[in-house]
PDB file of C-alpha atoms in Angstrom:
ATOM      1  CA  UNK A   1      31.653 118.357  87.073  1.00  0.00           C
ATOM      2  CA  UNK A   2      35.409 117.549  87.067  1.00  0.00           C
ATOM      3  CA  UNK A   3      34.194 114.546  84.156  1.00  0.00           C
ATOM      4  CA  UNK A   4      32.465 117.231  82.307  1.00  0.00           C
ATOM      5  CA  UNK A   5      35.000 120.284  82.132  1.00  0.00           C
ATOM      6  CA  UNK A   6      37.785 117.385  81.134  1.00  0.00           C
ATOM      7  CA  UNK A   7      34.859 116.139  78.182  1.00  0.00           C
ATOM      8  CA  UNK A   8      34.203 119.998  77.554  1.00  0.00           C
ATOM      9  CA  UNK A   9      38.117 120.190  77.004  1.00  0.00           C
ATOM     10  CA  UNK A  10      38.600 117.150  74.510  1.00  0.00           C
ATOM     11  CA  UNK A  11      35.780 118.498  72.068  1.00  0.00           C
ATOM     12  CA  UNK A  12      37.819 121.939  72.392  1.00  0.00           C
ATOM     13  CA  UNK A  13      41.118 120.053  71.133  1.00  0.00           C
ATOM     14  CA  UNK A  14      38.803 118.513  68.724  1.00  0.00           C
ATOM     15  CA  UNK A  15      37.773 121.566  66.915  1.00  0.00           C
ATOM     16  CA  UNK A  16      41.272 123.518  67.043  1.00  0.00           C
ATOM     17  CA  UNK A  17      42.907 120.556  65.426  1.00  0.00           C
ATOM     18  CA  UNK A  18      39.836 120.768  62.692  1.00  0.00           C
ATOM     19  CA  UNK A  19      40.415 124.367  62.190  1.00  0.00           C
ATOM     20  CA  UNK A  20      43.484 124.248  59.933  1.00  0.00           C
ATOM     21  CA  UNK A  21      45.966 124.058  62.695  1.00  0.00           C
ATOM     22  CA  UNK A  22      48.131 121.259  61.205  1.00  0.00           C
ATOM     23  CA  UNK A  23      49.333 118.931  63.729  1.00  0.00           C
ATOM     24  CA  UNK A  24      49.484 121.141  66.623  1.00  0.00           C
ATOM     25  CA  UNK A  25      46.897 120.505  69.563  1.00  0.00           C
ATOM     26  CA  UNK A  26      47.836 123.756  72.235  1.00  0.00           C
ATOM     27  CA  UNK A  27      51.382 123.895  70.281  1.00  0.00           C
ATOM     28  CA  UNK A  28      52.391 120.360  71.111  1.00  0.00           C
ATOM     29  CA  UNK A  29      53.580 119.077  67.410  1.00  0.00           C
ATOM     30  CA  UNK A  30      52.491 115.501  66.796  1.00  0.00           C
ATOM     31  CA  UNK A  31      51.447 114.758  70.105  1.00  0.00           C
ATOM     32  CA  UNK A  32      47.303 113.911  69.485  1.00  0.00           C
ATOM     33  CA  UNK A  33      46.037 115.021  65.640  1.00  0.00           C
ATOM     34  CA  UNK A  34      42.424 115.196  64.755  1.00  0.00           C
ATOM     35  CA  UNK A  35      42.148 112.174  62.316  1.00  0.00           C
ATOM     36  CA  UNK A  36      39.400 111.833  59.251  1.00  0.00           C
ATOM     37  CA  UNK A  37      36.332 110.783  59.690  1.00  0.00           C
ATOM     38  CA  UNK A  38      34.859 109.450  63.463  1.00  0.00           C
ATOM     39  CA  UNK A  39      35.130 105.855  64.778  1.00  0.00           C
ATOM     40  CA  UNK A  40      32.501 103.891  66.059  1.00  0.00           C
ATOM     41  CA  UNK A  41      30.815 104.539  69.547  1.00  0.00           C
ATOM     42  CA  UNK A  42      33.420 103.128  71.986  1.00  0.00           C
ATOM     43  CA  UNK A  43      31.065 100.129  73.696  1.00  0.00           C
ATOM     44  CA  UNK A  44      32.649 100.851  76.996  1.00  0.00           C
ATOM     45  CA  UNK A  45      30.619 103.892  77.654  1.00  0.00           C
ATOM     46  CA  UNK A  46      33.288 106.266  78.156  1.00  0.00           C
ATOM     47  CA  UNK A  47      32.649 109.461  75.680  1.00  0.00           C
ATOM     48  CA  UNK A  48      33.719 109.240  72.506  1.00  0.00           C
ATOM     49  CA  UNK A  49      34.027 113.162  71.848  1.00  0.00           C
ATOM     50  CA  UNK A  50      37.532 112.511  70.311  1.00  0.00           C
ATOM     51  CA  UNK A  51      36.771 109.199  68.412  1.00  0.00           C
ATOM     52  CA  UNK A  52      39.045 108.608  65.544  1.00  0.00           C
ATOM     53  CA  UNK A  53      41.699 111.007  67.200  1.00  0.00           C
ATOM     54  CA  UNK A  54      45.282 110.489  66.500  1.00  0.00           C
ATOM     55  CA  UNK A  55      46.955 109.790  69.721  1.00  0.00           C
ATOM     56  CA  UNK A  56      50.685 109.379  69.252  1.00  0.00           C
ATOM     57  CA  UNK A  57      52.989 108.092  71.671  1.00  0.00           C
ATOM     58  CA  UNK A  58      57.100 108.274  72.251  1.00  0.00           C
ATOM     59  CA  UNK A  59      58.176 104.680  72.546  1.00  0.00           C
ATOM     60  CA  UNK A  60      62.137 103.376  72.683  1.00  0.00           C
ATOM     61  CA  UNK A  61      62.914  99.939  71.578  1.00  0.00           C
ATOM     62  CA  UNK A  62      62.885  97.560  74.358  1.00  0.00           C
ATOM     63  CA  UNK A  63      63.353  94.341  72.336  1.00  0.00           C
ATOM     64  CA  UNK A  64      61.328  91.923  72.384  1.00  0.00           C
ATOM     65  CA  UNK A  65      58.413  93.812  74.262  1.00  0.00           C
ATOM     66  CA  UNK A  66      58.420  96.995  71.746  1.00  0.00           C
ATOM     67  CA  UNK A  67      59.863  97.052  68.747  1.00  0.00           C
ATOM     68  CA  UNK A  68      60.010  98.362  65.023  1.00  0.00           C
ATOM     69  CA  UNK A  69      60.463  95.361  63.056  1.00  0.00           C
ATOM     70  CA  UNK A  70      57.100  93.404  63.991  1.00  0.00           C
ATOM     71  CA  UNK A  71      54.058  94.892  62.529  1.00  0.00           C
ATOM     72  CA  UNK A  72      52.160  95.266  65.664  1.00  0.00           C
ATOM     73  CA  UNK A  73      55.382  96.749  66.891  1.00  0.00           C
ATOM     74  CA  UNK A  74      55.479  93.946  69.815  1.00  0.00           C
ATOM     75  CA  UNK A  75      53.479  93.012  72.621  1.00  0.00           C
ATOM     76  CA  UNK A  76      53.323  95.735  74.806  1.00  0.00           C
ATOM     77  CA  UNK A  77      52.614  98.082  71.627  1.00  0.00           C
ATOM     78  CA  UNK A  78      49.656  95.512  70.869  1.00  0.00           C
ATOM     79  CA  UNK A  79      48.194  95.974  74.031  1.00  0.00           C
ATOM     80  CA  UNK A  80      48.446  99.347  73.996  1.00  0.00           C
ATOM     81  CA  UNK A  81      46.660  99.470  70.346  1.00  0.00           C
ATOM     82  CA  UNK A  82      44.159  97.481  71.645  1.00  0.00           C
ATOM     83  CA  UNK A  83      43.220  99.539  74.141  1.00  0.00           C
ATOM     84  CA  UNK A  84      43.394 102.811  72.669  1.00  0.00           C
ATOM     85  CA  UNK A  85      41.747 101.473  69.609  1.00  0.00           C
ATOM     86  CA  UNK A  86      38.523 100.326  71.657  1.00  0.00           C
ATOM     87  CA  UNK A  87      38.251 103.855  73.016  1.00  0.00           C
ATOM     88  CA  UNK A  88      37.522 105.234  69.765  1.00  0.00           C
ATOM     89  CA  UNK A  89      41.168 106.475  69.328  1.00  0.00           C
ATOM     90  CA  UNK A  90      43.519 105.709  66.483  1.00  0.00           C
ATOM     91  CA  UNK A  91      47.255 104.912  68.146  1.00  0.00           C
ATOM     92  CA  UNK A  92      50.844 105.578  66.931  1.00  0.00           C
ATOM     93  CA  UNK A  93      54.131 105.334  67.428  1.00  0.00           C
ATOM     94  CA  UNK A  94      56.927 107.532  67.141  1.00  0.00           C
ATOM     95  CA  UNK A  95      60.384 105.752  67.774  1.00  0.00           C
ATOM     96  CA  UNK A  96      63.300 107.097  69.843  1.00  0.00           C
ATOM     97  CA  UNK A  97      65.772 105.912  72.157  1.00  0.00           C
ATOM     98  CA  UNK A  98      64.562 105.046  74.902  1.00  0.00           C
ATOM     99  CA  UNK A  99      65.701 107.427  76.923  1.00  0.00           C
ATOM    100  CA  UNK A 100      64.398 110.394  74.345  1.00  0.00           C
ATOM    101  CA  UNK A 101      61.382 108.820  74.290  1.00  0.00           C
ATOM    102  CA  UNK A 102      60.784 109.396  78.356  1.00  0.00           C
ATOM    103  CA  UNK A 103      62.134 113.040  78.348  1.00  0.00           C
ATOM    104  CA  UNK A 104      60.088 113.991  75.160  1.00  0.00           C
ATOM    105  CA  UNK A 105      57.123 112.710  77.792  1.00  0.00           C
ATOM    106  CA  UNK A 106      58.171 114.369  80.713  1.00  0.00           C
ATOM    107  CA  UNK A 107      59.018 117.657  78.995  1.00  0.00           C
ATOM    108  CA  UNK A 108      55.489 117.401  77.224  1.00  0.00           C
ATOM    109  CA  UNK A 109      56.061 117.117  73.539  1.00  0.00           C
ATOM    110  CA  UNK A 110      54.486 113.772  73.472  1.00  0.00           C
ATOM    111  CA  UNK A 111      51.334 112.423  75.346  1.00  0.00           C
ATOM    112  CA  UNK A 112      52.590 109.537  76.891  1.00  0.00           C
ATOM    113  CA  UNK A 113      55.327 106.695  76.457  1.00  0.00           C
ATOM    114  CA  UNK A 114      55.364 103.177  77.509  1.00  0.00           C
ATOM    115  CA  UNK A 115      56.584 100.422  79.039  1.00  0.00           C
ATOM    116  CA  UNK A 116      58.127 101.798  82.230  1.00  0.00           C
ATOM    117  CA  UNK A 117      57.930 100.991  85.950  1.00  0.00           C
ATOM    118  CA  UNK A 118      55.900 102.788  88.711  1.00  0.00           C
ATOM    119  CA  UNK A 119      58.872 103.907  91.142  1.00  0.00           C
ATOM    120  CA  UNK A 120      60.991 106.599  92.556  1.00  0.00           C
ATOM    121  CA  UNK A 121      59.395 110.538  91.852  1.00  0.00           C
ATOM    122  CA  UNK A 122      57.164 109.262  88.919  1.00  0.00           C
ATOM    123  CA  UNK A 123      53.939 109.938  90.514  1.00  0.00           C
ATOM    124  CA  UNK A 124      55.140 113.565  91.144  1.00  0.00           C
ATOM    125  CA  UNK A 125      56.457 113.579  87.086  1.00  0.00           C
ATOM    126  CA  UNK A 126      53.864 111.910  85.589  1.00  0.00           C
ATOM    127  CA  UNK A 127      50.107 110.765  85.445  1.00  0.00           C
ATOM    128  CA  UNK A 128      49.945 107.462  86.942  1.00  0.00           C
ATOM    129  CA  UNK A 129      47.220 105.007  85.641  1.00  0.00           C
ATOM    130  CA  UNK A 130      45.868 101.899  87.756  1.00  0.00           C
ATOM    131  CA  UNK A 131      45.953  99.497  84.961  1.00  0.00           C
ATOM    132  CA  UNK A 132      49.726  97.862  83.646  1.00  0.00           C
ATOM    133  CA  UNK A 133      49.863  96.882  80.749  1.00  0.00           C
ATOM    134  CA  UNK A 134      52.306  94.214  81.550  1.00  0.00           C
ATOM    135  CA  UNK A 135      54.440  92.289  84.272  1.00  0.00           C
ATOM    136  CA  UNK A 136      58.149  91.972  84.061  1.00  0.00           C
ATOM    137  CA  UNK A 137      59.788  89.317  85.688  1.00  0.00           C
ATOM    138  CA  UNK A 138      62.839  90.604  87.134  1.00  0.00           C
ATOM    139  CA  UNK A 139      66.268  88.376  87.473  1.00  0.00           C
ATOM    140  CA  UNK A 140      69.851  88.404  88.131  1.00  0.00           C
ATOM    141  CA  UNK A 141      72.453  87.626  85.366  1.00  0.00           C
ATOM    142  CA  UNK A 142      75.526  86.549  86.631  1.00  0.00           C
ATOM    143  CA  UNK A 143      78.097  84.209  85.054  1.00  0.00           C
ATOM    144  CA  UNK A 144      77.991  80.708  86.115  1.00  0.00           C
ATOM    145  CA  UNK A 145      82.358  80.823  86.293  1.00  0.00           C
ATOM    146  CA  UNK A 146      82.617  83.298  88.777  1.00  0.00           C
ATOM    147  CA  UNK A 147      79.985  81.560  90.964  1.00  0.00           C
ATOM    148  CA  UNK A 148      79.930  77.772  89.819  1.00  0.00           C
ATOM    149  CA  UNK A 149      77.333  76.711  93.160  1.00  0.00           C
ATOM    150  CA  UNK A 150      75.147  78.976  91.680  1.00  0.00           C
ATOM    151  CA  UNK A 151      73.530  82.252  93.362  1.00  0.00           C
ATOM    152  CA  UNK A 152      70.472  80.779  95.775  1.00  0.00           C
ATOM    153  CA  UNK A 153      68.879  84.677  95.706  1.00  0.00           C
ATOM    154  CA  UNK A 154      65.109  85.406  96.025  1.00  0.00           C
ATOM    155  CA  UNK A 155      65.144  88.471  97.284  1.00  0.00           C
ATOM    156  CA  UNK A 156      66.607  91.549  96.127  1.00  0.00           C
ATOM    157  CA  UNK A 157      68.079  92.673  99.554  1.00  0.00           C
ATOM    158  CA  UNK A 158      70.021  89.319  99.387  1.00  0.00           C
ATOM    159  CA  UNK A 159      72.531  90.629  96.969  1.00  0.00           C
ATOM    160  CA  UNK A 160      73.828  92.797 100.155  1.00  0.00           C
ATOM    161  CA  UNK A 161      73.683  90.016 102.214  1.00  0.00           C
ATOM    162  CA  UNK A 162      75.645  87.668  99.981  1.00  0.00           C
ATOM    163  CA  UNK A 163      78.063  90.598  99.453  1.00  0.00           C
ATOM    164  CA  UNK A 164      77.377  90.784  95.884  1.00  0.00           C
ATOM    165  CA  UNK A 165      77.983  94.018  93.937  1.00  0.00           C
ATOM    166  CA  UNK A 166      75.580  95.020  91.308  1.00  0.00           C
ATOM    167  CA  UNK A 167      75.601  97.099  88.118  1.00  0.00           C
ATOM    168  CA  UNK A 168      72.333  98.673  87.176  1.00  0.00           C
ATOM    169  CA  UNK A 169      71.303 101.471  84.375  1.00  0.00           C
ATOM    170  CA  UNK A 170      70.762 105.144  84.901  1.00  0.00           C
ATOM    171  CA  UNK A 171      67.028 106.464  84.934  1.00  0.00           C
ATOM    172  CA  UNK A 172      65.285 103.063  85.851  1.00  0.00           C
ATOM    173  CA  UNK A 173      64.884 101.624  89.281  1.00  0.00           C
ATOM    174  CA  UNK A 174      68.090 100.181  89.884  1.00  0.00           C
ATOM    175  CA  UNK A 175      69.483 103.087  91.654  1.00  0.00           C
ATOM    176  CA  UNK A 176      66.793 104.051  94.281  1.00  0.00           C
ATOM    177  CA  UNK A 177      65.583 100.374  95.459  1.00  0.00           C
ATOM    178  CA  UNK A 178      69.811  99.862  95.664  1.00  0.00           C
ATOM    179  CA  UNK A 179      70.420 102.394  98.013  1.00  0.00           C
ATOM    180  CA  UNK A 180      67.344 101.873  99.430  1.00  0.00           C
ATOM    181  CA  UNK A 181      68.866  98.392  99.926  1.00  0.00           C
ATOM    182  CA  UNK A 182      71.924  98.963 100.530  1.00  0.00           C
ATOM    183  CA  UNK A 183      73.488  96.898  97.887  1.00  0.00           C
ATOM    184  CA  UNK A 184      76.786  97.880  96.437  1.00  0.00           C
ATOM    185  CA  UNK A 185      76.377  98.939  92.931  1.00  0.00           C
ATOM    186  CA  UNK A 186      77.562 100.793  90.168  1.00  0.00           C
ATOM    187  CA  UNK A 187      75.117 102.427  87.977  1.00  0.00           C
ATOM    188  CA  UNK A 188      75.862 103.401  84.025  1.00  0.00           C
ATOM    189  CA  UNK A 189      74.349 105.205  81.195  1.00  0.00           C
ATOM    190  CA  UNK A 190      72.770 102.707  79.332  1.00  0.00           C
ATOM    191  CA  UNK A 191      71.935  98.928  78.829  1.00  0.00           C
ATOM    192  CA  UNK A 192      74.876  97.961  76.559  1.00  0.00           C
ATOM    193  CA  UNK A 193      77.300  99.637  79.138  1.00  0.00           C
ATOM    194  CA  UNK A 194      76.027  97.346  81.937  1.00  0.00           C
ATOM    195  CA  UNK A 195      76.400  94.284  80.122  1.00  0.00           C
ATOM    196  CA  UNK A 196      79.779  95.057  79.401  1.00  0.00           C
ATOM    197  CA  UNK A 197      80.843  96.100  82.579  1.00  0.00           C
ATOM    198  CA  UNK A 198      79.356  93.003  83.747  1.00  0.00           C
ATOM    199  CA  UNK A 199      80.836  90.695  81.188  1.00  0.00           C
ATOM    200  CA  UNK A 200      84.425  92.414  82.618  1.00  0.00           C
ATOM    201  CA  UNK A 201      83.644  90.887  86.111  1.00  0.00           C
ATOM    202  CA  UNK A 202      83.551  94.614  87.082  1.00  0.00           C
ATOM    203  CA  UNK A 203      79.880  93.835  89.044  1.00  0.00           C
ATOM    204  CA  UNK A 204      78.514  90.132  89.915  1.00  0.00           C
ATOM    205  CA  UNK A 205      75.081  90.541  89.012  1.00  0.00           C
ATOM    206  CA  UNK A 206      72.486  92.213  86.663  1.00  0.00           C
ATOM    207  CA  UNK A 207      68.882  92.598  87.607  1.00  0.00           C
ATOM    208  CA  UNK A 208      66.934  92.935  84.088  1.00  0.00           C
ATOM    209  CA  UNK A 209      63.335  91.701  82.923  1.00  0.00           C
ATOM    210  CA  UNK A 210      63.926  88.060  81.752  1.00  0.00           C
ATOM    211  CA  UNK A 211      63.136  88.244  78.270  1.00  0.00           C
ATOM    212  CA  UNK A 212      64.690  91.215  78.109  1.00  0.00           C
ATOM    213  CA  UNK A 213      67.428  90.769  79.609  1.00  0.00           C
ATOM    214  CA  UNK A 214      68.522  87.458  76.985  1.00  0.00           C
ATOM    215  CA  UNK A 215      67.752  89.723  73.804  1.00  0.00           C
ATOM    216  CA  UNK A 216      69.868  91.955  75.480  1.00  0.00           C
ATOM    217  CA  UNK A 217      72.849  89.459  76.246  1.00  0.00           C
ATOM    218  CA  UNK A 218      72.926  88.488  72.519  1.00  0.00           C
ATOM    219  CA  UNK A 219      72.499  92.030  71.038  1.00  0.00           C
ATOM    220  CA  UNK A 220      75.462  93.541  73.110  1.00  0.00           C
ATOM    221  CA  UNK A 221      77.816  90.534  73.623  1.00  0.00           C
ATOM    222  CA  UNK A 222      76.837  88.293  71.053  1.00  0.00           C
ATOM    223  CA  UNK A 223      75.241  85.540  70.642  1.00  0.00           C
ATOM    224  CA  UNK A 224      78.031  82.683  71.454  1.00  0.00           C
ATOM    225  CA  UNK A 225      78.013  84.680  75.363  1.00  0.00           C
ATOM    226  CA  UNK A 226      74.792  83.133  76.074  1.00  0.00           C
ATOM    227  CA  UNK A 227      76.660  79.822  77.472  1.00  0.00           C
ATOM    228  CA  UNK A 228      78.205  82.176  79.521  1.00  0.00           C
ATOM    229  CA  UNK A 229      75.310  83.481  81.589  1.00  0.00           C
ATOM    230  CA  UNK A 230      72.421  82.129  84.162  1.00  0.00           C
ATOM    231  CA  UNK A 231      70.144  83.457  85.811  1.00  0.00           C
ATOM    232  CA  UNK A 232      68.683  83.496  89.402  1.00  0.00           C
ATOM    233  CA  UNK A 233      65.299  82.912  90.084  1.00  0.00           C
ATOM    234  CA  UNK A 234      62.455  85.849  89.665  1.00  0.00           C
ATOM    235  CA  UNK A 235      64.094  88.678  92.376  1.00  0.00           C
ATOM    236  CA  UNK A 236      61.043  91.392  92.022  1.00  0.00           C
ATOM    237  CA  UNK A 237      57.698  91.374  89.879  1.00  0.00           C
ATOM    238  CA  UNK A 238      56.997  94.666  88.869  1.00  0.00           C
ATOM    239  CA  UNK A 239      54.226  95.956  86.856  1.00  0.00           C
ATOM    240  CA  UNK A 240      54.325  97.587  83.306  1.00  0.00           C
ATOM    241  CA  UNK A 241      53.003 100.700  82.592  1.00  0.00           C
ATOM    242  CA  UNK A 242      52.195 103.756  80.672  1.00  0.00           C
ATOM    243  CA  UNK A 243      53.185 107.042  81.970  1.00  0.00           C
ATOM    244  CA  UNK A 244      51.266 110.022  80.535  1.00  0.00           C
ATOM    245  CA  UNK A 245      52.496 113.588  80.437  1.00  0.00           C
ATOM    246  CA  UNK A 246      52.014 115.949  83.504  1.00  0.00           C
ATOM    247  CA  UNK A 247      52.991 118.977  80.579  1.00  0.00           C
ATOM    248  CA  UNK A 248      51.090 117.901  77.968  1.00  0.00           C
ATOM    249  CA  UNK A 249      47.051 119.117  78.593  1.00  0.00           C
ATOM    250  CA  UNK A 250      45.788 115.845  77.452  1.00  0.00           C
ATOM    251  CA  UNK A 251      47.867 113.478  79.403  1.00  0.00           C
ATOM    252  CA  UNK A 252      45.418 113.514  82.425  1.00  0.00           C
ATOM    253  CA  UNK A 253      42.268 113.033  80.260  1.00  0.00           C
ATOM    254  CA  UNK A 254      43.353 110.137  78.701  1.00  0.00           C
ATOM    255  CA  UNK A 255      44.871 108.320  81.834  1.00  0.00           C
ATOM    256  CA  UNK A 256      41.675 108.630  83.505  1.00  0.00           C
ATOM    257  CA  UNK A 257      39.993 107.451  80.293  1.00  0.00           C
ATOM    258  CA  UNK A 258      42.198 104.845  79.729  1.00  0.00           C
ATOM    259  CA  UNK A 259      41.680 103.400  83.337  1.00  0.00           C
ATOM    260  CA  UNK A 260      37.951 104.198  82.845  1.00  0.00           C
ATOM    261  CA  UNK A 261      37.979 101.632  79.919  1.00  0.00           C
ATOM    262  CA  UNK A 262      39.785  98.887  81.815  1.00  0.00           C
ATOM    263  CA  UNK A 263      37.899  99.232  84.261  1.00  0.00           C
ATOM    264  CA  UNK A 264      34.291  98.299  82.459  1.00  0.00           C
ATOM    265  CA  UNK A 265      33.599  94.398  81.846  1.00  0.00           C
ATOM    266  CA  UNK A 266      35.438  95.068  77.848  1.00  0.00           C
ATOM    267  CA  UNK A 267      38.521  96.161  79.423  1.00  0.00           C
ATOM    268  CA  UNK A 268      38.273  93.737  82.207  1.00  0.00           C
ATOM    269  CA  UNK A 269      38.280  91.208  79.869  1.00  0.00           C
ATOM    270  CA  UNK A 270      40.863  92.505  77.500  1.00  0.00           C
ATOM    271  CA  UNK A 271      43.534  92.717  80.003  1.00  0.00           C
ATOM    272  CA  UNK A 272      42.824  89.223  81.652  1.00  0.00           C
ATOM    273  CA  UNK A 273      43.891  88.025  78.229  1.00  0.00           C
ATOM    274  CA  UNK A 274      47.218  89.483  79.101  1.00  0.00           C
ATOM    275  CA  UNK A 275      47.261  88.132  82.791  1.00  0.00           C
ATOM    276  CA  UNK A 276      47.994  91.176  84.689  1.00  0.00           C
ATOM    277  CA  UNK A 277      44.726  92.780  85.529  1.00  0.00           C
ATOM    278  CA  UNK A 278      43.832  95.270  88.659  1.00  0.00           C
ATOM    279  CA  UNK A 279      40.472  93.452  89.082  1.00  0.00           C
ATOM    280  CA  UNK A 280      37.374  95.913  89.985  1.00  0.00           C
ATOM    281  CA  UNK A 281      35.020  95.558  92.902  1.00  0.00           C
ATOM    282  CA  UNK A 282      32.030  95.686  89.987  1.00  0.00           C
ATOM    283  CA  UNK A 283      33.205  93.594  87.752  1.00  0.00           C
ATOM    284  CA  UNK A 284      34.473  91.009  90.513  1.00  0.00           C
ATOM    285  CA  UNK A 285      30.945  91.211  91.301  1.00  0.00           C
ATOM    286  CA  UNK A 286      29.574  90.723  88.252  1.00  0.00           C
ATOM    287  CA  UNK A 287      31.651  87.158  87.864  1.00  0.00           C
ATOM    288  CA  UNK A 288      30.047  85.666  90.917  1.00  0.00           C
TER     289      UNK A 288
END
């Protein structure tokens, strides 16, 4: 019943979006538009009662995983266009910083925004899928001339045992899991901030997605810093995701669709292609 009222309600969007309302689904401007014309019927079985919707999403650069030079707008905007174009929907992306781009979610004037971790009071501001879309590899950047033996960490608990002090970025993870920790930290506004208060020797260590975390480097401090800068190994492995909209009345339908897709033998094997997939009991059975 709960499947069918939430079907009931996409066909309703549907129709008001048809009905010379512009792009405005319940008042939320540019947040899921009635496209022309229907796509085909999505293979995975899940109902295509808004095929060849618009679905647009608030993304912030976070180079080299999204961006708006590439044409596929990075990785993690691939994936997502994969997926969303299998359903039967037709993605887009609206570009903000990044921090716009996660309040225009939570507030409900977009759908949903990507890439972001699963932690702190997210599940209580957001709809929380199973799937990631990615895994980032989180390490410590610390200069090598300040510590020239190297930092032996594996664990993120052992920057308070070392004594270390670390600088992390307001809104992400850094400042729960550290006082949760119990590491000494400082935490700033944004990205560029923390690299330069960590290129003054004002902290010891950075904890940033790897691939990340070099664009980063180069971007803020140039590219010449680069000698200047190691790494530890991999501290915490966290999983990618998207968060959809608690305010927005489609954000729930299409995290349980979206997760509905990855969950069927397509979407099984479309995420194994990006090596971070929540394997299902049926399809686990299904390989055997």
């Amino acid at each position: 019943m709960r499947h069918l009222c939430r079907q009931l309600m996409i066909l309703f969007c549907v129709q008001i979006a048809g009905m010379g309302i512009g792009n405005r689904v319940f008042g939320q401007e540019l947040a899921i538009n009635a496209a022309q014309g229907a796509a085909p019927e999505a293979s995975s079985g899940i109902s295509s009662g808004m095929a060849g919707a618009e679905v647009v999403f608030a993304v912030g650069e976070w180079l080299p995983m999204i961006s708006k030079t590439p044409p596929d707008f990075g990785p993690h905007a691939r994936r997502v266009a994969e997926v969303f174009r299998a359903m039967g929907y037709e993605p887009r992306f609206r570009f903000f910083s990044r921090d716009d781009a996660y309040d225009k979610t939570l507030e409900g004037e977009y759908v949903a925004t990507f890439s972001q971790v699963q932690s702190g009071d997210r599940s209580e501001q957001f709809w929380l899928p199973d799937h990631p879309i990615a895994q980032a590899n989180q390490k410590g950047f610390y200069k090598p001339a300040r510590f020239p033996n190297g930092l032996d960490l594996k664990r993120l608990d052992e920057i308070r045992i070392y004594g270390l002090r670390a600088v992390g970025v307001e809104g992400h993870w850094h400042g729960a899991t550290f006082r949760q920790l119990g590491i000494s930290s400082d935490i700033v506004r944004n990205r560029k901030s923390a690299w330069h208060f960590l290129n003054a020797d004002r902290a010891d260590i950075l904890i940033e997605e790897e691939q990340v975390g070099w664009n980063d480097l180069s971007a803020f401090l140039g590219e010449g810093a680069r000698a200047q800068y190691a790494t530890t190994e991999t501290l915490r492995s966290d999983g990618m995701y998207i968060l959809f909209s608690r305010h927005h009345p489609m954000g729930e339908i299409l995290r349980d669709q979206f997760d509905g897709y990855l969950d069927t033998q397509a979407g099984q094997a479309m995420c194994r292609g990006w090596r971070v997939c929540r394997t299902v009991a049926s399809d686990a059975s299904n390989q055997n």
